């Protein structure tokens, strides 16, 4: 426990420049006396930490101090290498180079025991290019022109100020301020048909309290899926929403936005799904299926 706290003290001083003992005590949830004991332990371990008294004083590290590899445990080294390895899939060459350097410094090969790839099957190059462009826009605070396919507007052009990239529920989203709507919006990356980095950005209004999904009306749905599509049901729904019946069919109860997406989603299951609630949706699905039949019967 103390070793972890000592590392946090050193990291805080490296990051902030200096700190007071009460500040560190509050941050680490220990007493001021404990902080002074930790500072003494760091000094005895050869870490060039010192204190200045008086107004504006505090605890400092020597300006030329470099964090050595001995400060990290073997577990922390592996976790750091794993985190950098996951970043290399974005095409970030800086992360790739840093991964190689840290592997050599730690004398620990970055074994590829897992893979992270946000691109869709068969569309790797395009998805990664868009991801890299949007990442650049976020970091450089530049606007981006998007050609976007939304539910209400299949082909719309938007100019947005990207704020962050968000991974949520097996999909990447761009959280951005839309100049046309004069509001913050979420844009699903897979629905971006084209994007262009613009030279300048804007200063958007203050970001409202973060919400991890667009504000929409949610409705209760109850579906009965045949056991033949069990694999898909667990792809789409969390286990706590799924009840397995005696015949192995699956009863799903979930709250979702009531929009056009739900219709297409249910049609993709063909006759392997029965709509229990809401009953009004059964008629909508039947009429849509009839239209599909009429269009394709010849």
PDB file of C-alpha atoms in Angstrom:
ATOM      1  CA  UNK A   1       0.000   0.000   0.000  1.00  0.00           C
ATOM      2  CA  UNK A   2       2.804   2.425   0.924  1.00  0.00           C
ATOM      3  CA  UNK A   3       4.698   1.680  -2.306  1.00  0.00           C
ATOM      4  CA  UNK A   4       1.628   2.556  -4.351  1.00  0.00           C
ATOM      5  CA  UNK A   5       1.168   5.781  -2.384  1.00  0.00           C
ATOM      6  CA  UNK A   6       4.827   6.747  -2.825  1.00  0.00           C
ATOM      7  CA  UNK A   7       4.498   6.320  -6.571  1.00  0.00           C
ATOM      8  CA  UNK A   8       1.354   8.488  -6.586  1.00  0.00           C
ATOM      9  CA  UNK A   9       3.224  11.225  -4.705  1.00  0.00           C
ATOM     10  CA  UNK A  10       6.113  11.171  -7.189  1.00  0.00           C
ATOM     11  CA  UNK A  11       3.742  11.134 -10.167  1.00  0.00           C
ATOM     12  CA  UNK A  12       1.749  14.056  -8.727  1.00  0.00           C
ATOM     13  CA  UNK A  13       4.923  16.097  -8.218  1.00  0.00           C
ATOM     14  CA  UNK A  14       6.130  15.291 -11.732  1.00  0.00           C
ATOM     15  CA  UNK A  15       2.766  16.311 -13.161  1.00  0.00           C
ATOM     16  CA  UNK A  16       2.017  19.415 -11.062  1.00  0.00           C
ATOM     17  CA  UNK A  17       5.510  20.659 -10.225  1.00  0.00           C
ATOM     18  CA  UNK A  18       4.931  20.911  -6.495  1.00  0.00           C
ATOM     19  CA  UNK A  19       2.338  20.322  -3.781  1.00  0.00           C
ATOM     20  CA  UNK A  20       1.690  21.056  -0.136  1.00  0.00           C
ATOM     21  CA  UNK A  21       1.529  18.312   2.485  1.00  0.00           C
ATOM     22  CA  UNK A  22      -2.155  19.033   3.286  1.00  0.00           C
ATOM     23  CA  UNK A  23      -2.956  18.870  -0.444  1.00  0.00           C
ATOM     24  CA  UNK A  24      -1.297  15.457  -0.792  1.00  0.00           C
ATOM     25  CA  UNK A  25      -2.908  14.223   2.420  1.00  0.00           C
ATOM     26  CA  UNK A  26      -6.361  15.127   1.138  1.00  0.00           C
ATOM     27  CA  UNK A  27      -5.707  13.580  -2.282  1.00  0.00           C
ATOM     28  CA  UNK A  28      -4.390  10.301  -0.857  1.00  0.00           C
ATOM     29  CA  UNK A  29      -6.771  10.218   2.131  1.00  0.00           C
ATOM     30  CA  UNK A  30      -4.073   9.989   4.791  1.00  0.00           C
ATOM     31  CA  UNK A  31      -2.806  12.295   7.536  1.00  0.00           C
ATOM     32  CA  UNK A  32      -0.301  15.102   6.989  1.00  0.00           C
ATOM     33  CA  UNK A  33       2.065  13.260   9.333  1.00  0.00           C
ATOM     34  CA  UNK A  34       1.885  10.203   7.033  1.00  0.00           C
ATOM     35  CA  UNK A  35       2.772  12.380   4.035  1.00  0.00           C
ATOM     36  CA  UNK A  36       5.870  13.684   5.812  1.00  0.00           C
ATOM     37  CA  UNK A  37       6.898  10.093   6.626  1.00  0.00           C
ATOM     38  CA  UNK A  38       6.396   9.192   2.952  1.00  0.00           C
ATOM     39  CA  UNK A  39       8.536  12.142   1.851  1.00  0.00           C
ATOM     40  CA  UNK A  40      11.275  10.978   4.214  1.00  0.00           C
ATOM     41  CA  UNK A  41      11.010   7.452   2.788  1.00  0.00           C
ATOM     42  CA  UNK A  42      11.317   8.799  -0.756  1.00  0.00           C
ATOM     43  CA  UNK A  43      14.386  10.809   0.192  1.00  0.00           C
ATOM     44  CA  UNK A  44      16.028   7.751   1.803  1.00  0.00           C
ATOM     45  CA  UNK A  45      15.286   5.798  -1.397  1.00  0.00           C
ATOM     46  CA  UNK A  46      17.299   8.320  -3.412  1.00  0.00           C
ATOM     47  CA  UNK A  47      14.401  10.296  -4.884  1.00  0.00           C
ATOM     48  CA  UNK A  48      15.497  13.976  -4.959  1.00  0.00           C
ATOM     49  CA  UNK A  49      12.492  15.396  -3.141  1.00  0.00           C
ATOM     50  CA  UNK A  50      12.764  18.516  -0.965  1.00  0.00           C
ATOM     51  CA  UNK A  51      10.537  20.946   0.898  1.00  0.00           C
ATOM     52  CA  UNK A  52      10.498  24.736   0.978  1.00  0.00           C
ATOM     53  CA  UNK A  53       8.989  26.611   3.903  1.00  0.00           C
ATOM     54  CA  UNK A  54       7.275  29.970   3.975  1.00  0.00           C
ATOM     55  CA  UNK A  55       4.735  31.603   1.718  1.00  0.00           C
ATOM     56  CA  UNK A  56       4.502  29.822  -1.646  1.00  0.00           C
ATOM     57  CA  UNK A  57       6.503  26.886  -0.330  1.00  0.00           C
ATOM     58  CA  UNK A  58       5.731  23.216  -0.634  1.00  0.00           C
ATOM     59  CA  UNK A  59       7.157  19.857  -1.633  1.00  0.00           C
ATOM     60  CA  UNK A  60       9.201  19.662  -4.843  1.00  0.00           C
ATOM     61  CA  UNK A  61      11.221  17.280  -6.992  1.00  0.00           C
ATOM     62  CA  UNK A  62      14.544  18.287  -8.496  1.00  0.00           C
ATOM     63  CA  UNK A  63      13.818  19.694 -11.964  1.00  0.00           C
ATOM     64  CA  UNK A  64      16.063  17.176 -13.748  1.00  0.00           C
ATOM     65  CA  UNK A  65      14.562  14.112 -12.045  1.00  0.00           C
ATOM     66  CA  UNK A  66      13.522  11.280 -14.373  1.00  0.00           C
ATOM     67  CA  UNK A  67      11.199   8.521 -13.207  1.00  0.00           C
ATOM     68  CA  UNK A  68      13.149   5.271 -13.228  1.00  0.00           C
ATOM     69  CA  UNK A  69      11.822   1.879 -14.170  1.00  0.00           C
ATOM     70  CA  UNK A  70      12.369   0.647 -10.611  1.00  0.00           C
ATOM     71  CA  UNK A  71       9.444   2.788  -9.461  1.00  0.00           C
ATOM     72  CA  UNK A  72       6.999   0.547 -11.318  1.00  0.00           C
ATOM     73  CA  UNK A  73       5.988  -2.923 -10.202  1.00  0.00           C
ATOM     74  CA  UNK A  74       6.022  -5.803 -12.689  1.00  0.00           C
ATOM     75  CA  UNK A  75       2.214  -5.709 -12.808  1.00  0.00           C
ATOM     76  CA  UNK A  76       2.229  -1.934 -13.507  1.00  0.00           C
ATOM     77  CA  UNK A  77       4.792  -2.397 -16.274  1.00  0.00           C
ATOM     78  CA  UNK A  78       2.637  -5.058 -17.968  1.00  0.00           C
ATOM     79  CA  UNK A  79      -0.485  -2.911 -17.682  1.00  0.00           C
ATOM     80  CA  UNK A  80       1.313   0.120 -19.139  1.00  0.00           C
ATOM     81  CA  UNK A  81       2.610  -1.914 -22.096  1.00  0.00           C
ATOM     82  CA  UNK A  82      -0.847  -3.413 -22.655  1.00  0.00           C
ATOM     83  CA  UNK A  83      -2.443   0.040 -22.681  1.00  0.00           C
ATOM     84  CA  UNK A  84       0.056   1.304 -25.257  1.00  0.00           C
ATOM     85  CA  UNK A  85      -0.408  -1.829 -27.332  1.00  0.00           C
ATOM     86  CA  UNK A  86      -4.152  -1.151 -27.521  1.00  0.00           C
ATOM     87  CA  UNK A  87      -3.455   2.382 -28.819  1.00  0.00           C
ATOM     88  CA  UNK A  88      -1.309   1.182 -31.715  1.00  0.00           C
ATOM     89  CA  UNK A  89      -4.394  -0.171 -33.509  1.00  0.00           C
ATOM     90  CA  UNK A  90      -5.510   3.421 -34.139  1.00  0.00           C
ATOM     91  CA  UNK A  91      -2.489   3.902 -36.382  1.00  0.00           C
ATOM     92  CA  UNK A  92      -0.755   6.070 -33.780  1.00  0.00           C
ATOM     93  CA  UNK A  93       2.917   5.698 -34.731  1.00  0.00           C
ATOM     94  CA  UNK A  94       3.974   7.629 -31.623  1.00  0.00           C
ATOM     95  CA  UNK A  95       2.409   4.995 -29.385  1.00  0.00           C
ATOM     96  CA  UNK A  96       4.071   2.267 -31.417  1.00  0.00           C
ATOM     97  CA  UNK A  97       7.508   3.859 -30.964  1.00  0.00           C
ATOM     98  CA  UNK A  98       6.944   4.482 -27.279  1.00  0.00           C
ATOM     99  CA  UNK A  99       5.828   0.887 -26.847  1.00  0.00           C
ATOM    100  CA  UNK A 100       9.109  -0.325 -28.331  1.00  0.00           C
ATOM    101  CA  UNK A 101      11.180   1.979 -26.112  1.00  0.00           C
ATOM    102  CA  UNK A 102       9.370   1.063 -22.907  1.00  0.00           C
ATOM    103  CA  UNK A 103       9.588  -2.650 -23.743  1.00  0.00           C
ATOM    104  CA  UNK A 104      13.358  -2.289 -23.943  1.00  0.00           C
ATOM    105  CA  UNK A 105      13.521  -0.139 -20.787  1.00  0.00           C
ATOM    106  CA  UNK A 106      11.461  -2.634 -18.779  1.00  0.00           C
ATOM    107  CA  UNK A 107      13.278  -5.619 -20.311  1.00  0.00           C
ATOM    108  CA  UNK A 108       9.819  -7.017 -20.973  1.00  0.00           C
ATOM    109  CA  UNK A 109       8.569  -7.909 -24.446  1.00  0.00           C
ATOM    110  CA  UNK A 110       5.133  -6.524 -25.302  1.00  0.00           C
ATOM    111  CA  UNK A 111       3.541  -9.879 -25.976  1.00  0.00           C
ATOM    112  CA  UNK A 112       0.507  -9.644 -28.207  1.00  0.00           C
ATOM    113  CA  UNK A 113      -1.921 -11.574 -26.007  1.00  0.00           C
ATOM    114  CA  UNK A 114      -4.968  -9.551 -27.019  1.00  0.00           C
ATOM    115  CA  UNK A 115      -6.168  -7.465 -29.931  1.00  0.00           C
ATOM    116  CA  UNK A 116      -8.223  -4.291 -30.196  1.00  0.00           C
ATOM    117  CA  UNK A 117      -9.610  -3.200 -33.550  1.00  0.00           C
ATOM    118  CA  UNK A 118     -12.499  -0.738 -33.868  1.00  0.00           C
ATOM    119  CA  UNK A 119     -12.807  -1.062 -37.658  1.00  0.00           C
ATOM    120  CA  UNK A 120     -15.567  -3.058 -39.327  1.00  0.00           C
ATOM    121  CA  UNK A 121     -14.889  -6.272 -41.241  1.00  0.00           C
ATOM    122  CA  UNK A 122     -13.675  -5.456 -44.751  1.00  0.00           C
ATOM    123  CA  UNK A 123     -13.453  -1.715 -44.070  1.00  0.00           C
ATOM    124  CA  UNK A 124     -10.290  -1.397 -42.001  1.00  0.00           C
ATOM    125  CA  UNK A 125      -8.455   1.335 -43.938  1.00  0.00           C
ATOM    126  CA  UNK A 126     -11.385   3.734 -44.247  1.00  0.00           C
ATOM    127  CA  UNK A 127     -12.490   3.448 -40.624  1.00  0.00           C
ATOM    128  CA  UNK A 128      -8.985   4.014 -39.305  1.00  0.00           C
ATOM    129  CA  UNK A 129      -8.483   7.030 -41.572  1.00  0.00           C
ATOM    130  CA  UNK A 130     -11.674   8.636 -40.279  1.00  0.00           C
ATOM    131  CA  UNK A 131     -10.757   7.819 -36.699  1.00  0.00           C
ATOM    132  CA  UNK A 132      -7.323   9.416 -37.118  1.00  0.00           C
ATOM    133  CA  UNK A 133      -8.827  12.524 -38.769  1.00  0.00           C
ATOM    134  CA  UNK A 134     -11.380  12.977 -35.983  1.00  0.00           C
ATOM    135  CA  UNK A 135      -8.713  12.428 -33.329  1.00  0.00           C
ATOM    136  CA  UNK A 136      -6.651  15.180 -34.970  1.00  0.00           C
ATOM    137  CA  UNK A 137      -9.689  17.485 -34.971  1.00  0.00           C
ATOM    138  CA  UNK A 138     -10.234  16.915 -31.248  1.00  0.00           C
ATOM    139  CA  UNK A 139      -6.589  17.555 -30.350  1.00  0.00           C
ATOM    140  CA  UNK A 140      -6.134  20.585 -32.633  1.00  0.00           C
ATOM    141  CA  UNK A 141      -9.630  21.963 -31.907  1.00  0.00           C
ATOM    142  CA  UNK A 142     -10.521  22.154 -35.613  1.00  0.00           C
ATOM    143  CA  UNK A 143     -13.968  21.890 -37.126  1.00  0.00           C
ATOM    144  CA  UNK A 144     -14.929  18.987 -39.381  1.00  0.00           C
ATOM    145  CA  UNK A 145     -17.375  18.779 -42.272  1.00  0.00           C
ATOM    146  CA  UNK A 146     -19.363  15.552 -42.120  1.00  0.00           C
ATOM    147  CA  UNK A 147     -21.585  13.802 -44.637  1.00  0.00           C
ATOM    148  CA  UNK A 148     -23.791  11.836 -42.298  1.00  0.00           C
ATOM    149  CA  UNK A 149     -26.558   9.252 -42.568  1.00  0.00           C
ATOM    150  CA  UNK A 150     -29.013   9.687 -39.691  1.00  0.00           C
ATOM    151  CA  UNK A 151     -32.441   8.216 -39.068  1.00  0.00           C
ATOM    152  CA  UNK A 152     -34.255  11.423 -40.008  1.00  0.00           C
ATOM    153  CA  UNK A 153     -31.905  12.619 -42.756  1.00  0.00           C
ATOM    154  CA  UNK A 154     -30.257   9.886 -44.873  1.00  0.00           C
ATOM    155  CA  UNK A 155     -27.758  12.283 -46.480  1.00  0.00           C
ATOM    156  CA  UNK A 156     -27.021  15.418 -44.466  1.00  0.00           C
ATOM    157  CA  UNK A 157     -24.021  17.729 -44.350  1.00  0.00           C
ATOM    158  CA  UNK A 158     -22.905  18.943 -40.935  1.00  0.00           C
ATOM    159  CA  UNK A 159     -20.092  21.176 -39.732  1.00  0.00           C
ATOM    160  CA  UNK A 160     -19.167  20.221 -36.195  1.00  0.00           C
ATOM    161  CA  UNK A 161     -16.580  20.997 -33.535  1.00  0.00           C
ATOM    162  CA  UNK A 162     -15.410  17.593 -32.210  1.00  0.00           C
ATOM    163  CA  UNK A 163     -15.020  17.323 -28.440  1.00  0.00           C
ATOM    164  CA  UNK A 164     -14.168  13.654 -27.838  1.00  0.00           C
ATOM    165  CA  UNK A 165     -14.356  10.143 -29.264  1.00  0.00           C
ATOM    166  CA  UNK A 166     -16.464   7.772 -27.209  1.00  0.00           C
ATOM    167  CA  UNK A 167     -16.734   3.987 -27.361  1.00  0.00           C
ATOM    168  CA  UNK A 168     -20.168   2.864 -26.177  1.00  0.00           C
ATOM    169  CA  UNK A 169     -22.028  -0.432 -26.566  1.00  0.00           C
ATOM    170  CA  UNK A 170     -19.812  -1.949 -29.298  1.00  0.00           C
ATOM    171  CA  UNK A 171     -19.690   1.246 -31.389  1.00  0.00           C
ATOM    172  CA  UNK A 172     -17.607   4.421 -31.667  1.00  0.00           C
ATOM    173  CA  UNK A 173     -19.292   7.819 -31.390  1.00  0.00           C
ATOM    174  CA  UNK A 174     -18.137  11.375 -31.939  1.00  0.00           C
ATOM    175  CA  UNK A 175     -19.373  13.846 -29.321  1.00  0.00           C
ATOM    176  CA  UNK A 176     -19.354  17.216 -31.055  1.00  0.00           C
ATOM    177  CA  UNK A 177     -20.968  20.648 -31.176  1.00  0.00           C
ATOM    178  CA  UNK A 178     -23.090  20.911 -34.343  1.00  0.00           C
ATOM    179  CA  UNK A 179     -23.018  24.422 -35.816  1.00  0.00           C
ATOM    180  CA  UNK A 180     -26.227  23.849 -37.752  1.00  0.00           C
ATOM    181  CA  UNK A 181     -28.233  22.618 -34.762  1.00  0.00           C
ATOM    182  CA  UNK A 182     -26.442  24.948 -32.334  1.00  0.00           C
ATOM    183  CA  UNK A 183     -26.250  22.066 -29.875  1.00  0.00           C
ATOM    184  CA  UNK A 184     -24.087  19.145 -28.797  1.00  0.00           C
ATOM    185  CA  UNK A 185     -24.790  15.907 -30.639  1.00  0.00           C
ATOM    186  CA  UNK A 186     -23.514  12.329 -30.854  1.00  0.00           C
ATOM    187  CA  UNK A 187     -22.513  10.971 -34.267  1.00  0.00           C
ATOM    188  CA  UNK A 188     -21.973   7.257 -34.795  1.00  0.00           C
ATOM    189  CA  UNK A 189     -18.721   6.760 -36.711  1.00  0.00           C
ATOM    190  CA  UNK A 190     -20.099   3.948 -38.866  1.00  0.00           C
ATOM    191  CA  UNK A 191     -22.711   6.402 -40.236  1.00  0.00           C
ATOM    192  CA  UNK A 192     -20.152   8.992 -41.335  1.00  0.00           C
ATOM    193  CA  UNK A 193     -20.050   8.717 -45.125  1.00  0.00           C
ATOM    194  CA  UNK A 194     -17.273  11.256 -45.602  1.00  0.00           C
ATOM    195  CA  UNK A 195     -15.409  13.738 -43.439  1.00  0.00           C
ATOM    196  CA  UNK A 196     -13.094  16.652 -44.109  1.00  0.00           C
ATOM    197  CA  UNK A 197     -10.811  18.444 -41.651  1.00  0.00           C
ATOM    198  CA  UNK A 198     -11.288  22.230 -41.781  1.00  0.00           C
ATOM    199  CA  UNK A 199      -8.571  24.775 -41.068  1.00  0.00           C
ATOM    200  CA  UNK A 200     -10.216  26.562 -38.160  1.00  0.00           C
ATOM    201  CA  UNK A 201     -12.340  25.775 -35.164  1.00  0.00           C
ATOM    202  CA  UNK A 202     -14.808  27.621 -32.983  1.00  0.00           C
ATOM    203  CA  UNK A 203     -15.193  28.146 -29.265  1.00  0.00           C
ATOM    204  CA  UNK A 204     -18.324  26.133 -28.475  1.00  0.00           C
ATOM    205  CA  UNK A 205     -20.536  26.957 -25.495  1.00  0.00           C
ATOM    206  CA  UNK A 206     -19.755  25.222 -22.200  1.00  0.00           C
ATOM    207  CA  UNK A 207     -20.259  21.494 -22.350  1.00  0.00           C
ATOM    208  CA  UNK A 208     -23.414  20.504 -20.459  1.00  0.00           C
ATOM    209  CA  UNK A 209     -23.331  17.817 -17.822  1.00  0.00           C
ATOM    210  CA  UNK A 210     -22.133  14.741 -19.693  1.00  0.00           C
ATOM    211  CA  UNK A 211     -24.676  12.225 -20.864  1.00  0.00           C
ATOM    212  CA  UNK A 212     -23.529   8.998 -22.446  1.00  0.00           C
ATOM    213  CA  UNK A 213     -26.322   8.853 -25.018  1.00  0.00           C
ATOM    214  CA  UNK A 214     -28.561  11.248 -26.916  1.00  0.00           C
ATOM    215  CA  UNK A 215     -31.692  12.256 -25.043  1.00  0.00           C
ATOM    216  CA  UNK A 216     -34.555  10.219 -26.509  1.00  0.00           C
ATOM    217  CA  UNK A 217     -37.892   8.816 -25.438  1.00  0.00           C
ATOM    218  CA  UNK A 218     -37.447   5.229 -24.252  1.00  0.00           C
ATOM    219  CA  UNK A 219     -40.182   2.614 -24.286  1.00  0.00           C
ATOM    220  CA  UNK A 220     -40.544  -0.822 -22.792  1.00  0.00           C
ATOM    221  CA  UNK A 221     -40.249  -3.701 -25.290  1.00  0.00           C
ATOM    222  CA  UNK A 222     -40.780  -7.404 -24.664  1.00  0.00           C
ATOM    223  CA  UNK A 223     -39.645  -9.885 -27.322  1.00  0.00           C
ATOM    224  CA  UNK A 224     -39.727 -13.670 -27.498  1.00  0.00           C
ATOM    225  CA  UNK A 225     -36.813 -15.083 -29.513  1.00  0.00           C
ATOM    226  CA  UNK A 226     -36.517 -18.666 -30.726  1.00  0.00           C
ATOM    227  CA  UNK A 227     -33.572 -20.614 -29.357  1.00  0.00           C
ATOM    228  CA  UNK A 228     -32.106 -20.842 -32.884  1.00  0.00           C
ATOM    229  CA  UNK A 229     -30.959 -17.183 -32.626  1.00  0.00           C
ATOM    230  CA  UNK A 230     -29.568 -17.393 -29.097  1.00  0.00           C
ATOM    231  CA  UNK A 231     -26.131 -16.276 -30.295  1.00  0.00           C
ATOM    232  CA  UNK A 232     -27.575 -13.064 -31.759  1.00  0.00           C
ATOM    233  CA  UNK A 233     -29.706 -12.310 -28.724  1.00  0.00           C
ATOM    234  CA  UNK A 234     -26.632 -12.295 -26.482  1.00  0.00           C
ATOM    235  CA  UNK A 235     -24.795 -10.191 -29.058  1.00  0.00           C
ATOM    236  CA  UNK A 236     -27.440  -7.494 -28.723  1.00  0.00           C
ATOM    237  CA  UNK A 237     -28.737  -7.692 -25.143  1.00  0.00           C
ATOM    238  CA  UNK A 238     -27.160  -7.912 -21.700  1.00  0.00           C
ATOM    239  CA  UNK A 239     -27.804 -11.201 -19.852  1.00  0.00           C
ATOM    240  CA  UNK A 240     -29.792  -9.402 -17.130  1.00  0.00           C
ATOM    241  CA  UNK A 241     -32.401  -8.483 -19.768  1.00  0.00           C
ATOM    242  CA  UNK A 242     -32.745 -12.082 -20.982  1.00  0.00           C
ATOM    243  CA  UNK A 243     -34.876 -14.830 -19.411  1.00  0.00           C
ATOM    244  CA  UNK A 244     -34.305 -18.358 -20.629  1.00  0.00           C
ATOM    245  CA  UNK A 245     -37.536 -20.382 -20.760  1.00  0.00           C
ATOM    246  CA  UNK A 246     -37.973 -24.128 -20.243  1.00  0.00           C
ATOM    247  CA  UNK A 247     -37.924 -24.814 -23.999  1.00  0.00           C
ATOM    248  CA  UNK A 248     -34.704 -22.700 -24.299  1.00  0.00           C
ATOM    249  CA  UNK A 249     -36.470 -19.822 -26.067  1.00  0.00           C
ATOM    250  CA  UNK A 250     -35.454 -16.392 -24.781  1.00  0.00           C
ATOM    251  CA  UNK A 251     -37.740 -13.719 -23.348  1.00  0.00           C
ATOM    252  CA  UNK A 252     -36.146 -10.268 -23.535  1.00  0.00           C
ATOM    253  CA  UNK A 253     -37.418  -7.234 -21.629  1.00  0.00           C
ATOM    254  CA  UNK A 254     -35.628  -3.995 -22.453  1.00  0.00           C
ATOM    255  CA  UNK A 255     -36.120  -0.232 -22.688  1.00  0.00           C
ATOM    256  CA  UNK A 256     -35.055   1.268 -26.035  1.00  0.00           C
ATOM    257  CA  UNK A 257     -35.739   4.336 -28.199  1.00  0.00           C
ATOM    258  CA  UNK A 258     -38.943   3.829 -30.176  1.00  0.00           C
ATOM    259  CA  UNK A 259     -37.813   4.713 -33.685  1.00  0.00           C
ATOM    260  CA  UNK A 260     -37.242   3.329 -37.183  1.00  0.00           C
ATOM    261  CA  UNK A 261     -34.156   1.434 -36.064  1.00  0.00           C
ATOM    262  CA  UNK A 262     -36.250  -0.965 -33.954  1.00  0.00           C
ATOM    263  CA  UNK A 263     -38.298  -2.001 -37.006  1.00  0.00           C
ATOM    264  CA  UNK A 264     -35.248  -2.861 -39.096  1.00  0.00           C
ATOM    265  CA  UNK A 265     -33.650  -4.610 -36.149  1.00  0.00           C
ATOM    266  CA  UNK A 266     -36.646  -6.885 -35.577  1.00  0.00           C
ATOM    267  CA  UNK A 267     -37.082  -7.632 -39.283  1.00  0.00           C
ATOM    268  CA  UNK A 268     -33.501  -8.894 -39.354  1.00  0.00           C
ATOM    269  CA  UNK A 269     -34.606 -11.796 -37.125  1.00  0.00           C
ATOM    270  CA  UNK A 270     -37.212 -12.951 -39.629  1.00  0.00           C
ATOM    271  CA  UNK A 271     -39.741 -15.364 -38.088  1.00  0.00           C
ATOM    272  CA  UNK A 272     -37.508 -16.115 -35.109  1.00  0.00           C
ATOM    273  CA  UNK A 273     -38.981 -13.271 -33.028  1.00  0.00           C
ATOM    274  CA  UNK A 274     -42.441 -12.650 -31.609  1.00  0.00           C
ATOM    275  CA  UNK A 275     -43.380  -9.196 -30.311  1.00  0.00           C
ATOM    276  CA  UNK A 276     -45.073  -9.361 -26.906  1.00  0.00           C
ATOM    277  CA  UNK A 277     -45.040  -5.624 -26.106  1.00  0.00           C
ATOM    278  CA  UNK A 278     -46.085  -3.175 -27.409  1.00  0.00           C
ATOM    279  CA  UNK A 279     -48.857  -4.862 -29.386  1.00  0.00           C
ATOM    280  CA  UNK A 280     -49.060  -1.904 -31.770  1.00  0.00           C
ATOM    281  CA  UNK A 281     -45.598  -2.802 -33.052  1.00  0.00           C
ATOM    282  CA  UNK A 282     -46.823  -6.201 -34.298  1.00  0.00           C
ATOM    283  CA  UNK A 283     -49.011  -4.474 -36.903  1.00  0.00           C
ATOM    284  CA  UNK A 284     -46.193  -2.179 -37.994  1.00  0.00           C
ATOM    285  CA  UNK A 285     -43.819  -5.126 -38.484  1.00  0.00           C
ATOM    286  CA  UNK A 286     -46.476  -7.137 -40.350  1.00  0.00           C
ATOM    287  CA  UNK A 287     -47.199  -4.254 -42.731  1.00  0.00           C
ATOM    288  CA  UNK A 288     -43.509  -3.659 -43.359  1.00  0.00           C
ATOM    289  CA  UNK A 289     -42.906  -7.361 -44.018  1.00  0.00           C
ATOM    290  CA  UNK A 290     -45.836  -7.377 -46.457  1.00  0.00           C
ATOM    291  CA  UNK A 291     -44.316  -4.461 -48.368  1.00  0.00           C
ATOM    292  CA  UNK A 292     -41.005  -6.315 -48.573  1.00  0.00           C
ATOM    293  CA  UNK A 293     -42.814  -9.380 -49.911  1.00  0.00           C
ATOM    294  CA  UNK A 294     -44.747  -7.392 -52.516  1.00  0.00           C
ATOM    295  CA  UNK A 295     -41.591  -5.648 -53.689  1.00  0.00           C
ATOM    296  CA  UNK A 296     -39.602  -8.860 -54.080  1.00  0.00           C
ATOM    297  CA  UNK A 297     -42.130 -11.590 -54.931  1.00  0.00           C
ATOM    298  CA  UNK A 298     -41.532 -11.292 -58.681  1.00  0.00           C
TER     299      UNK A 298
END
